[in-house]
Amino acid sequence: MSNYPYVFCLLITLCICTLDGYSMMSYKVSSKRAYALFAAMTVFCLAVNSYIVINFGIPTFRNYILFTIGLPYFALILLISSDKISQTFFNFWIWINIYEVTVNFSALINDFTLKDEYFLTALRFVLFFAYFLVYNKYLKAKHRSIMKKLDVNWWIFSFIPMFFTILLTLVNYYSKGCNGTLKNYPVIITIHILMFFVYVLISYTFKTVHNSMQRENLAQSMKNQIALQKKQYEFYLQKEESERIFRHDMRHRNLILLDFLEEGDINGAKELLKREINSVEIKSEEVFCANRIVNAVIAKYRFSARQKNLEFTTEIQMPNTLRLDEPEFCIMLSNLLENSTESAKSYIKLSIKSLNRQLSVNVENDCLNPPKKDADGEYVSTKKYGSALGLKSVSEIVKNNGGFLKIDDTDGIFSVFATLRN
């Protein structure tokens, strides 16, 4: 029997599998370029495997399919994926598991019905395409969310689908009859059922970890709010103490002024009043905005900046009352201003604007030292006892309020721009 029908089957299966695998990954290149690279790899794999099928037969092709199809695609995905290597590894083997389940299921139906290569090809096309539609409509958003949010050891989870792939490959290899059809479907089905329950367990584990992380984030948010309230309380205490001192000093100045007037020294009284007016103008608190809590936060970090001889400029245009969560906004603002105060070289610029129910915050400063990033491109703390949670907290608050976050560190200028729905 000619092997050309099998080459046709390989072409259809390879194309739709590529489409399925492509949709499961996230890439650091444009969609158009990623599609072009996958298409080129598909043509290459098709040429190599068609040559093997035609010249050496289907059994030889099945023995080397992991090396002639799986590894080239894995190398390409690893090269252009924007996920962590461990996450890419996990997604790749999940993809292989889905391929094996679909291939085995379609082979079972074909072996017990028509036993026709074209029917098998059509069936696989329908199954793979159905998976593609279901995944993109119902599963992709949840899958990408898990990849992005969960901080788990993806290497350990990756070995589970890899183990099932190896197990299914061995069973398929040693359970083929003389005509190439599978003969031990009970074992294959048992492995598939076991794999299903393992993945249910993994899903439950992911859900548990996600809930635990949410509780941890909530606890951290409450700690941040308490810390902010403590800072505000300390600021108001300092302000109250300053006012007490001012009232005490004013009493003595008024007594001196009264002495000048009783003695008829008008010029002395005028000079004292001029000095008093100048002193009040210098010491008077600048009002940044009508919101008292936000004003207190800005005043606190303006004071810290001036202690470090940093120029602190503001441009505030915001409503008196915030519709978003006010403590969360103040926590975000405190984190941004604290980071700027710690890292600024000579200046800090703060801009808060309100437009079309959107509140935007932009904090900019020049840098003493270049910002540091980890292997995943995330900013890390340069403080001696820093936790690097400031920007992560800001990112979570922006997400919770349907906003957008942009961070830029070009030309020695560190800038954070955030918008929040108000």
XYZ file of N, CA, C and O in Angstrom, residues 84 87 144-154 157 202-203 205-214:
104
model
N 8.220 32.355 31.008
C 9.411 31.772 31.616
C 9.694 30.422 30.960
O 8.781 29.774 30.441
N 7.571 27.661 32.348
C 6.183 27.716 31.892
C 6.061 27.254 30.441
O 5.111 26.562 30.080
N -3.953 31.775 30.390
C -2.939 32.820 30.419
C -2.918 33.523 31.776
O -1.852 33.942 32.247
N -4.081 33.647 32.408
C -4.136 34.260 33.733
C -3.369 33.426 34.748
O -2.631 33.962 35.587
N -3.533 32.106 34.679
C -2.801 31.213 35.580
C -1.301 31.334 35.342
O -0.498 31.399 36.279
N -0.901 31.354 34.057
C 0.516 31.462 33.730
C 1.131 32.747 34.292
O 2.280 32.758 34.730
N 0.344 33.820 34.284
C 0.868 35.122 34.673
C 0.852 35.343 36.176
O 1.784 35.929 36.741
N -0.204 34.848 36.842
C -0.403 35.198 38.247
C 0.219 34.211 39.230
O 0.701 34.613 40.284
N 0.192 32.914 38.888
C 0.618 31.925 39.874
C 2.132 31.854 39.982
O 2.835 31.701 38.987
N 2.616 31.967 41.198
C 4.047 31.852 41.459
C 4.321 30.470 42.068
O 4.438 30.315 43.272
N 4.393 29.453 41.199
C 4.626 28.083 41.634
C 5.851 27.546 40.912
O 6.366 28.155 39.978
N 6.324 26.383 41.343
C 7.472 25.751 40.696
C 6.990 25.022 39.442
O 6.574 23.869 39.486
N 7.060 25.717 38.297
C 6.547 25.152 37.050
C 7.400 23.979 36.572
O 6.909 23.142 35.807
N 5.785 20.810 37.971
C 4.544 20.489 37.262
C 4.818 20.039 35.834
O 4.053 19.258 35.268
N -4.239 18.771 39.649
C -3.390 19.942 39.411
C -4.240 21.213 39.376
O -3.869 22.240 39.953
N -5.405 21.145 38.723
C -6.300 22.304 38.659
C -6.756 22.712 40.046
O -6.812 23.909 40.374
N -5.110 22.134 42.778
C -3.933 22.712 43.430
C -3.727 24.151 42.999
O -3.456 25.030 43.823
N -3.857 24.407 41.694
C -3.710 25.770 41.189
C -4.736 26.702 41.830
O -4.415 27.827 42.214
N -5.980 26.227 41.919
C -7.031 27.054 42.511
C -6.728 27.358 43.975
O -6.901 28.491 44.436
N -6.245 26.341 44.697
C -5.902 26.531 46.108
C -4.765 27.531 46.261
O -4.816 28.424 47.116
N -3.739 27.381 45.429
C -2.602 28.301 45.483
C -3.044 29.721 45.144
O -2.631 30.691 45.783
N -3.907 29.842 44.118
C -4.388 31.164 43.711
C -5.164 31.828 44.841
O -4.980 33.032 45.122
N -6.050 31.069 45.494
C -6.818 31.623 46.617
C -5.892 32.027 47.758
O -6.098 33.058 48.404
N -4.876 31.195 47.995
C -3.910 31.506 49.054
C -3.153 32.790 48.743
O -2.939 33.634 49.618
N -2.766 32.953 47.466
C -2.049 34.173 47.063
C -2.948 35.398 47.176
O -2.495 36.481 47.557
N -4.239 35.226 46.855
C -5.167 36.347 46.988
C -5.303 36.773 48.450
O -5.333 37.964 48.759
